[in-house]
mmCIF file of C-alpha atoms and ligand atoms in Angstrom:
data_model
loop_
_atom_site.group_PDB
_atom_site.id
_atom_site.type_symbol
_atom_site.label_atom_id
_atom_site.label_comp_id
_atom_site.label_asym_id
_atom_site.label_seq_id
_atom_site.Cartn_x
_atom_site.Cartn_y
_atom_site.Cartn_z
ATOM 1 C CA MET A 201 -14.549 -59.573 74.516
ATOM 2 C CA ALA A 202 -13.650 -59.541 78.166
ATOM 3 C CA ALA A 203 -11.707 -57.199 80.425
ATOM 4 C CA SER A 204 -8.585 -59.047 79.379
ATOM 5 C CA ASP A 205 -8.556 -57.198 76.062
ATOM 6 C CA TYR A 206 -5.405 -55.496 77.313
ATOM 7 C CA GLN A 207 -2.269 -57.089 78.673
ATOM 8 C CA ILE A 208 -0.247 -54.789 80.903
ATOM 9 C CA LEU A 209 3.427 -55.717 80.862
ATOM 10 C CA ASP A 210 4.753 -52.483 82.336
ATOM 11 C CA PRO A 211 2.996 -49.998 84.661
ATOM 12 C CA ARG A 212 3.412 -47.306 82.015
ATOM 13 C CA PHE A 213 0.822 -49.073 79.849
ATOM 14 C CA ARG A 214 -1.885 -48.865 82.500
ATOM 15 C CA ARG A 215 -2.685 -45.211 81.850
ATOM 16 C CA LEU A 216 -2.861 -45.716 78.086
ATOM 17 C CA VAL A 217 -5.852 -48.054 78.033
ATOM 18 C CA ASN A 218 -9.296 -48.218 79.553
ATOM 19 C CA ALA A 219 -10.126 -51.784 80.509
ATOM 20 C CA SER A 220 -13.849 -51.136 80.060
ATOM 21 C CA ALA A 221 -13.352 -49.886 76.483
ATOM 22 C CA HIS A 222 -13.381 -53.265 74.834
ATOM 23 C CA VAL A 223 -11.950 -54.288 71.514
ATOM 24 C CA GLN A 224 -14.925 -54.294 69.158
ATOM 25 C CA LYS A 225 -15.229 -56.377 66.024
ATOM 26 C CA LEU A 226 -16.755 -53.970 63.501
ATOM 27 C CA TRP A 227 -16.923 -56.175 60.443
ATOM 28 C CA SER A 228 -15.778 -59.543 59.153
ATOM 29 C CA GLY A 229 -15.458 -61.059 55.696
ATOM 30 C CA CYS A 230 -12.000 -60.218 54.415
ATOM 31 C CA GLN A 231 -9.448 -62.682 53.108
ATOM 32 C CA TRP A 232 -6.524 -60.617 54.416
ATOM 33 C CA ALA A 233 -7.249 -57.213 55.870
ATOM 34 C CA GLU A 234 -4.439 -54.672 55.654
ATOM 35 C CA GLY A 235 -3.575 -51.024 55.218
ATOM 36 C CA PRO A 236 -6.078 -48.952 57.215
ATOM 37 C CA ALA A 237 -6.137 -45.182 56.608
ATOM 38 C CA TYR A 238 -8.485 -42.793 58.377
ATOM 39 C CA PHE A 239 -10.085 -39.759 56.701
ATOM 40 C CA PRO A 240 -11.181 -37.223 59.331
ATOM 41 C CA ALA A 241 -13.139 -35.035 56.913
ATOM 42 C CA HIS A 242 -15.283 -38.002 55.875
ATOM 43 C CA ARG A 243 -15.208 -39.842 59.194
ATOM 44 C CA SER A 244 -14.401 -42.964 57.274
ATOM 45 C CA LEU A 245 -11.730 -45.632 57.249
ATOM 46 C CA VAL A 246 -10.421 -47.141 54.034
ATOM 47 C CA TRP A 247 -8.576 -50.440 54.181
ATOM 48 C CA SER A 248 -7.385 -53.203 51.856
ATOM 49 C CA ASP A 249 -8.533 -56.764 51.364
ATOM 50 C CA ILE A 250 -5.445 -57.734 49.401
ATOM 51 C CA PRO A 251 -6.276 -61.200 47.952
ATOM 52 C CA ALA A 252 -9.868 -60.140 47.190
ATOM 53 C CA ASN A 253 -8.480 -57.261 45.137
ATOM 54 C CA ARG A 254 -10.637 -54.639 46.801
ATOM 55 C CA LEU A 255 -10.482 -51.596 49.012
ATOM 56 C CA MET A 256 -13.127 -51.399 51.717
ATOM 57 C CA ARG A 257 -14.634 -48.426 53.549
ATOM 58 C CA PHE A 258 -16.100 -48.163 57.053
ATOM 59 C CA ASP A 259 -18.471 -45.255 57.669
ATOM 60 C CA GLU A 260 -17.769 -44.261 61.251
ATOM 61 C CA ALA A 261 -20.971 -42.241 61.594
ATOM 62 C CA GLY A 262 -23.383 -44.544 59.767
ATOM 63 C CA LEU A 263 -21.534 -47.733 60.767
ATOM 64 C CA GLY A 264 -21.859 -49.226 57.302
ATOM 65 C CA VAL A 265 -19.160 -51.128 55.459
ATOM 66 C CA SER A 266 -19.000 -51.158 51.669
ATOM 67 C CA VAL A 267 -16.573 -51.738 48.835
ATOM 68 C CA PHE A 268 -14.642 -48.555 48.102
ATOM 69 C CA ARG A 269 -12.775 -49.717 44.983
ATOM 70 C CA GLN A 270 -12.634 -53.006 43.082
ATOM 71 C CA PRO A 271 -10.390 -54.001 41.469
ATOM 72 C CA SER A 272 -7.882 -52.274 43.703
ATOM 73 C CA GLY A 273 -4.686 -53.443 42.003
ATOM 74 C CA HIS A 274 -4.350 -55.797 44.985
ATOM 75 C CA ALA A 275 -3.828 -52.762 47.167
ATOM 76 C CA ASN A 276 -1.871 -53.262 50.388
ATOM 77 C CA GLY A 277 -0.700 -50.365 52.582
ATOM 78 C CA ASN A 278 -2.560 -47.072 52.523
ATOM 79 C CA THR A 279 -1.968 -43.705 54.106
ATOM 80 C CA ILE A 280 -3.147 -40.147 53.797
ATOM 81 C CA ASP A 281 -0.836 -37.379 52.743
ATOM 82 C CA ARG A 282 -0.732 -33.981 54.406
ATOM 83 C CA GLN A 283 -3.464 -32.732 52.067
ATOM 84 C CA GLY A 284 -5.757 -35.606 53.020
ATOM 85 C CA ARG A 285 -5.372 -37.627 49.806
ATOM 86 C CA LEU A 286 -5.271 -41.416 49.720
ATOM 87 C CA VAL A 287 -1.846 -42.867 48.902
ATOM 88 C CA THR A 288 -1.862 -46.590 48.115
ATOM 89 C CA CYS A 289 0.649 -49.383 47.584
ATOM 90 C CA GLU A 290 -0.537 -51.676 44.806
ATOM 91 C CA HIS A 291 0.830 -55.203 44.385
ATOM 92 C CA GLY A 292 -0.921 -55.729 41.041
ATOM 93 C CA GLY A 293 0.066 -52.391 39.595
ATOM 94 C CA ARG A 294 3.513 -52.725 41.196
ATOM 95 C CA ARG A 295 3.257 -49.066 42.031
ATOM 96 C CA VAL A 296 2.470 -46.419 44.607
ATOM 97 C CA SER A 297 -0.556 -44.406 43.555
ATOM 98 C CA ARG A 298 -2.423 -41.373 44.803
ATOM 99 C CA THR A 299 -6.144 -40.726 44.532
ATOM 100 C CA GLU A 300 -6.604 -37.044 43.766
ATOM 101 C CA HIS A 301 -9.403 -34.919 45.148
ATOM 102 C CA ASP A 302 -11.160 -35.148 41.775
ATOM 103 C CA GLY A 303 -10.982 -38.967 41.885
ATOM 104 C CA ALA A 304 -8.192 -39.402 39.361
ATOM 105 C CA ILE A 305 -5.635 -42.057 40.286
ATOM 106 C CA VAL A 306 -2.062 -41.078 39.457
ATOM 107 C CA THR A 307 1.188 -43.047 39.678
ATOM 108 C CA LEU A 308 3.770 -41.724 42.127
ATOM 109 C CA ALA A 309 6.324 -44.500 41.671
ATOM 110 C CA ASP A 310 6.436 -47.676 39.603
ATOM 111 C CA ARG A 311 10.046 -48.043 38.485
ATOM 112 C CA PHE A 312 13.552 -47.588 39.800
ATOM 113 C CA GLU A 313 16.249 -46.956 37.191
ATOM 114 C CA GLY A 314 13.916 -48.297 34.518
ATOM 115 C CA LYS A 315 13.086 -51.556 36.292
ATOM 116 C CA ARG A 316 9.647 -52.321 37.661
ATOM 117 C CA LEU A 317 9.226 -52.251 41.417
ATOM 118 C CA ASN A 318 8.512 -55.584 43.141
ATOM 119 C CA SER A 319 5.236 -54.944 44.959
ATOM 120 C CA PRO A 320 5.089 -51.839 47.178
ATOM 121 C CA ASN A 321 3.856 -52.846 50.611
ATOM 122 C CA ASP A 322 3.526 -49.878 52.939
ATOM 123 C CA VAL A 323 3.891 -46.133 52.624
ATOM 124 C CA VAL A 324 4.205 -43.011 54.727
ATOM 125 C CA VAL A 325 4.297 -39.332 53.783
ATOM 126 C CA ARG A 326 6.569 -36.880 55.570
ATOM 127 C CA SER A 327 5.493 -33.303 56.254
ATOM 128 C CA ASP A 328 7.837 -32.067 53.501
ATOM 129 C CA GLY A 329 5.742 -34.041 51.008
ATOM 130 C CA SER A 330 8.299 -36.803 50.444
ATOM 131 C CA ILE A 331 6.858 -40.294 50.091
ATOM 132 C CA TRP A 332 8.650 -43.241 51.688
ATOM 133 C CA PHE A 333 7.703 -46.818 50.848
ATOM 134 C CA THR A 334 8.883 -50.405 51.181
ATOM 135 C CA ASP A 335 9.128 -52.830 48.257
ATOM 136 C CA PRO A 336 9.307 -56.494 49.294
ATOM 137 C CA THR A 337 8.308 -59.362 47.004
ATOM 138 C CA TYR A 338 5.084 -60.610 48.604
ATOM 139 C CA GLY A 339 2.921 -59.384 45.725
ATOM 140 C CA ILE A 340 4.984 -61.151 43.063
ATOM 141 C CA ASP A 341 5.871 -64.335 44.989
ATOM 142 C CA SER A 342 2.614 -65.970 43.877
ATOM 143 C CA ASP A 343 -0.708 -65.185 42.248
ATOM 144 C CA TYR A 344 -2.460 -65.027 45.617
ATOM 145 C CA GLU A 345 -2.076 -61.338 46.367
ATOM 146 C CA GLY A 346 -0.857 -60.009 43.043
ATOM 147 C CA ASP A 347 0.612 -61.435 39.858
ATOM 148 C CA LYS A 348 3.491 -63.890 40.064
ATOM 149 C CA ALA A 349 6.631 -62.503 38.486
ATOM 150 C CA ASP A 350 10.378 -62.343 38.877
ATOM 151 C CA SER A 351 11.904 -59.336 40.582
ATOM 152 C CA GLU A 352 13.383 -57.016 37.977
ATOM 153 C CA ILE A 353 15.380 -55.100 40.575
ATOM 154 C CA GLY A 354 16.599 -58.242 42.338
ATOM 155 C CA ALA A 355 16.442 -56.670 45.792
ATOM 156 C CA SER A 356 13.854 -55.509 48.294
ATOM 157 C CA ASN A 357 14.588 -51.894 49.136
ATOM 158 C CA VAL A 358 13.101 -48.917 50.907
ATOM 159 C CA TYR A 359 12.584 -45.887 48.668
ATOM 160 C CA ARG A 360 11.927 -42.168 48.927
ATOM 161 C CA VAL A 361 10.123 -40.089 46.320
ATOM 162 C CA ASP A 362 11.314 -36.486 46.284
ATOM 163 C CA PRO A 363 8.418 -34.031 46.515
ATOM 164 C CA ALA A 364 9.979 -31.479 44.162
ATOM 165 C CA THR A 365 11.514 -33.632 41.436
ATOM 166 C CA ALA A 366 9.586 -36.943 41.816
ATOM 167 C CA ALA A 367 13.003 -38.624 41.709
ATOM 168 C CA ILE A 368 13.099 -42.022 43.409
ATOM 169 C CA THR A 369 16.087 -42.918 45.551
ATOM 170 C CA ILE A 370 17.000 -45.927 47.692
ATOM 171 C CA VAL A 371 17.148 -45.009 51.381
ATOM 172 C CA ALA A 372 17.771 -48.520 52.721
ATOM 173 C CA SER A 373 19.045 -51.585 50.868
ATOM 174 C CA ASP A 374 19.950 -53.981 53.689
ATOM 175 C CA PHE A 375 16.528 -55.509 54.355
ATOM 176 C CA ILE A 376 15.358 -59.008 53.460
ATOM 177 C CA GLN A 377 11.674 -57.997 53.223
ATOM 178 C CA PRO A 378 11.031 -54.410 54.318
ATOM 179 C CA ASN A 379 7.438 -53.979 55.399
ATOM 180 C CA GLY A 380 5.639 -51.493 57.684
ATOM 181 C CA LEU A 381 7.192 -48.098 58.355
ATOM 182 C CA ALA A 382 6.360 -44.952 60.308
ATOM 183 C CA PHE A 383 8.010 -41.722 61.415
ATOM 184 C CA SER A 384 8.318 -40.526 64.978
ATOM 185 C CA PRO A 385 6.125 -37.461 65.664
ATOM 186 C CA ASP A 386 9.136 -35.142 65.282
ATOM 187 C CA GLU A 387 10.090 -36.982 62.058
ATOM 188 C CA ARG A 388 13.659 -37.383 63.258
ATOM 189 C CA HIS A 389 13.345 -41.160 63.386
ATOM 190 C CA LEU A 390 11.943 -43.704 60.966
ATOM 191 C CA TYR A 391 10.914 -47.176 62.153
ATOM 192 C CA ILE A 392 10.970 -49.931 59.527
ATOM 193 C CA VAL A 393 9.909 -53.557 59.938
ATOM 194 C CA ASP A 394 11.729 -56.481 58.327
ATOM 195 C CA THR A 395 9.559 -59.579 57.821
ATOM 196 C CA GLY A 396 12.332 -61.578 56.194
ATOM 197 C CA ARG A 397 11.519 -64.519 58.513
ATOM 198 C CA SER A 398 8.676 -65.363 56.102
ATOM 199 C CA HIS A 399 11.372 -66.393 53.621
ATOM 200 C CA GLY A 400 13.543 -68.423 55.992
ATOM 201 C CA ASP A 401 14.087 -69.032 59.684
ATOM 202 C CA GLU A 402 17.541 -67.509 59.428
ATOM 203 C CA HIS A 403 16.025 -64.130 58.544
ATOM 204 C CA PRO A 404 14.755 -61.454 60.933
ATOM 205 C CA ALA A 405 11.300 -60.670 62.293
ATOM 206 C CA HIS A 406 12.161 -57.337 63.807
ATOM 207 C CA MET A 407 11.859 -53.572 63.686
ATOM 208 C CA ARG A 408 14.751 -51.193 63.133
ATOM 209 C CA VAL A 409 15.039 -47.477 63.828
ATOM 210 C CA PHE A 410 16.908 -44.986 61.671
ATOM 211 C CA ASP A 411 17.860 -41.343 62.105
ATOM 212 C CA VAL A 412 16.445 -39.165 59.336
ATOM 213 C CA GLU A 413 19.061 -36.793 57.999
ATOM 214 C CA GLU A 414 18.676 -33.455 56.298
ATOM 215 C CA GLY A 415 18.216 -34.051 52.591
ATOM 216 C CA GLY A 416 16.225 -37.237 53.050
ATOM 217 C CA THR A 417 18.784 -39.897 53.823
ATOM 218 C CA LEU A 418 18.877 -42.395 56.674
ATOM 219 C CA ARG A 419 21.594 -43.146 59.189
ATOM 220 C CA GLY A 420 21.952 -45.894 61.780
ATOM 221 C CA GLY A 421 19.348 -48.614 61.629
ATOM 222 C CA ARG A 422 19.873 -50.537 64.851
ATOM 223 C CA VAL A 423 17.386 -53.239 65.784
ATOM 224 C CA PHE A 424 14.699 -51.580 67.914
ATOM 225 C CA ALA A 425 12.682 -54.686 68.800
ATOM 226 C CA ASP A 426 12.401 -58.360 67.937
ATOM 227 C CA CYS A 427 8.836 -59.560 67.564
ATOM 228 C CA SER A 428 7.871 -61.888 70.415
ATOM 229 C CA ALA A 429 4.693 -63.218 68.788
ATOM 230 C CA GLY A 430 4.661 -63.918 65.076
ATOM 231 C CA PHE A 431 5.589 -60.948 62.901
ATOM 232 C CA PHE A 432 5.448 -57.205 63.108
ATOM 233 C CA ASP A 433 3.869 -55.783 59.965
ATOM 234 C CA GLY A 434 2.335 -52.299 60.000
ATOM 235 C CA LEU A 435 2.801 -49.753 62.793
ATOM 236 C CA ARG A 436 1.762 -46.274 63.897
ATOM 237 C CA LEU A 437 2.989 -43.893 66.588
ATOM 238 C CA ASP A 438 1.035 -41.932 69.160
ATOM 239 C CA GLU A 439 1.614 -38.301 70.107
ATOM 240 C CA ALA A 440 4.184 -39.271 72.730
ATOM 241 C CA GLY A 441 6.195 -41.331 70.264
ATOM 242 C CA ARG A 442 5.141 -44.733 71.518
ATOM 243 C CA ILE A 443 5.096 -47.421 68.837
ATOM 244 C CA TRP A 444 1.876 -49.389 68.312
ATOM 245 C CA THR A 445 2.651 -52.315 66.041
ATOM 246 C CA SER A 446 0.843 -55.306 64.637
ATOM 247 C CA ALA A 447 1.830 -58.780 65.840
ATOM 248 C CA GLY A 448 0.586 -62.352 65.882
ATOM 249 C CA ASP A 449 -1.516 -61.957 69.026
ATOM 250 C CA GLY A 450 -2.746 -58.400 68.639
ATOM 251 C CA VAL A 451 -1.176 -54.961 68.835
ATOM 252 C CA HIS A 452 2.066 -54.514 70.771
ATOM 253 C CA CYS A 453 2.913 -51.170 72.344
ATOM 254 C CA TYR A 454 6.537 -50.131 72.786
ATOM 255 C CA ASP A 455 7.881 -47.204 74.736
ATOM 256 C CA PRO A 456 10.412 -45.221 72.672
ATOM 257 C CA ASP A 457 13.067 -46.672 75.001
ATOM 258 C CA GLY A 458 12.405 -50.079 73.400
ATOM 259 C CA THR A 459 10.390 -51.669 76.218
ATOM 260 C CA LEU A 460 7.351 -53.736 75.270
ATOM 261 C CA ILE A 461 4.915 -52.203 77.772
ATOM 262 C CA GLY A 462 1.619 -53.820 76.809
ATOM 263 C CA LYS A 463 -0.645 -55.432 74.271
ATOM 264 C CA VAL A 464 -4.096 -54.950 72.816
ATOM 265 C CA LEU A 465 -5.193 -58.558 72.437
ATOM 266 C CA VAL A 466 -7.006 -59.478 69.236
ATOM 267 C CA PRO A 467 -8.336 -62.972 68.428
ATOM 268 C CA GLU A 468 -6.849 -62.950 64.904
ATOM 269 C CA ILE A 469 -3.384 -62.228 63.523
ATOM 270 C CA VAL A 470 -3.031 -58.476 63.110
ATOM 271 C CA ALA A 471 -1.446 -57.050 59.967
ATOM 272 C CA ASN A 472 -1.858 -53.319 60.425
ATOM 273 C CA LEU A 473 -3.533 -50.553 62.389
ATOM 274 C CA CYS A 474 -4.081 -46.821 62.482
ATOM 275 C CA PHE A 475 -5.436 -44.142 64.764
ATOM 276 C CA GLY A 476 -8.758 -42.594 63.849
ATOM 277 C CA GLY A 477 -11.846 -40.884 65.096
ATOM 278 C CA PRO A 478 -12.184 -37.098 65.334
ATOM 279 C CA LYS A 479 -9.804 -37.133 68.309
ATOM 280 C CA ARG A 480 -7.408 -39.786 66.913
ATOM 281 C CA ASN A 481 -7.994 -41.829 70.061
ATOM 282 C CA ARG A 482 -9.595 -44.818 68.364
ATOM 283 C CA LEU A 483 -7.275 -47.586 67.242
ATOM 284 C CA TYR A 484 -8.503 -49.291 64.076
ATOM 285 C CA ILE A 485 -7.053 -52.770 63.658
ATOM 286 C CA CYS A 486 -6.941 -54.968 60.548
ATOM 287 C CA GLY A 487 -6.913 -58.565 61.827
ATOM 288 C CA THR A 488 -6.906 -61.154 59.046
ATOM 289 C CA THR A 489 -10.628 -61.528 58.243
ATOM 290 C CA SER A 490 -11.945 -58.676 60.364
ATOM 291 C CA LEU A 491 -11.851 -54.998 61.200
ATOM 292 C CA TYR A 492 -11.565 -54.239 64.926
ATOM 293 C CA ALA A 493 -11.427 -51.000 66.902
ATOM 294 C CA ALA A 494 -10.672 -49.914 70.452
ATOM 295 C CA PHE A 495 -10.845 -46.542 72.156
ATOM 296 C CA LEU A 496 -7.572 -45.716 73.915
ATOM 297 C CA LEU A 497 -6.551 -43.071 76.436
ATOM 298 C CA VAL A 498 -3.903 -41.743 74.059
ATOM 299 C CA ASN A 499 -4.064 -39.975 70.712
ATOM 300 C CA GLY A 500 -2.339 -40.869 67.496
ATOM 301 C CA ALA A 501 0.307 -38.601 66.015
ATOM 302 C CA ARG A 502 -1.182 -36.011 63.673
ATOM 303 C CA LEU A 503 -0.844 -36.928 59.992
ATOM 304 C CA ILE A 504 -2.704 -34.089 58.304
ATOM 305 C CA SER A 505 -1.475 -30.511 58.487
ATOM 306 C CA ALA A 506 -4.111 -28.347 60.129
ATOM 307 C CA SER A 507 -3.534 -25.712 57.466
ATOM 308 C CA ALA A 508 -3.503 -28.093 54.511
HETATM 309 MG MG1 MG B 823 2.676 -54.727 55.339
#
């Protein structure tokens, strides 16, 4: 790709990217690539190919790509918790699962008040161990990326799993289709995407920002940004609190003040991204059929506790 891999919309973006560090296509062959999660100890990236019902793995040192898990329960969003374990949203299993260090896969959440979840989409773990996830209907709308079914809950909510009691509570209930989510580095703010537009032009394609209260509740929820190209989906933040989010023409970067300051241009629709590499300065990008990566001049927010 050419020097135009980056689109600078605001001078503040210029010092975040190196024009000679091109966007690289690392691998191609997915039906719909999603949910990248980087494992520093293994120097590997795990991501989802949702319709193909498999989790993939990129070996950053050896450069090989292989199947990590199949079937994957039509896995979608992945993250690592503070202990470095894989946490996965599964459309097929209609649950959030965790892969333990011994390889066992345990269920963290699959029901709310006795009713099955819709199809958990994306997940993030706070430093207190609480697990926050979105539950839109994409995995039960058809048989393409899950198993077609009616919603038992009848709503698409955002949930929190308490780290001490495993109790599941609703933290936001006013979304059409809640999707990607991520905390600010100080964990005082939570950004959540609504991709409701996929279910009607009257619905939003935007990102909201909430204040995180003591005790694990949310307040506020103003619209932070409307997507100017397709849909936001997954997002991550860098150390300075800038928001790097997927969009129809690549990765959009927002200053915390809400300004779209620049783009990493990708030739396919981007669904999700994460920071990786030993220095967290490599942006891994899931773009429809392919895995891309670009070295940036900024570092992603730390997700694993150094002492964990
Ligand atoms: Mg998503």
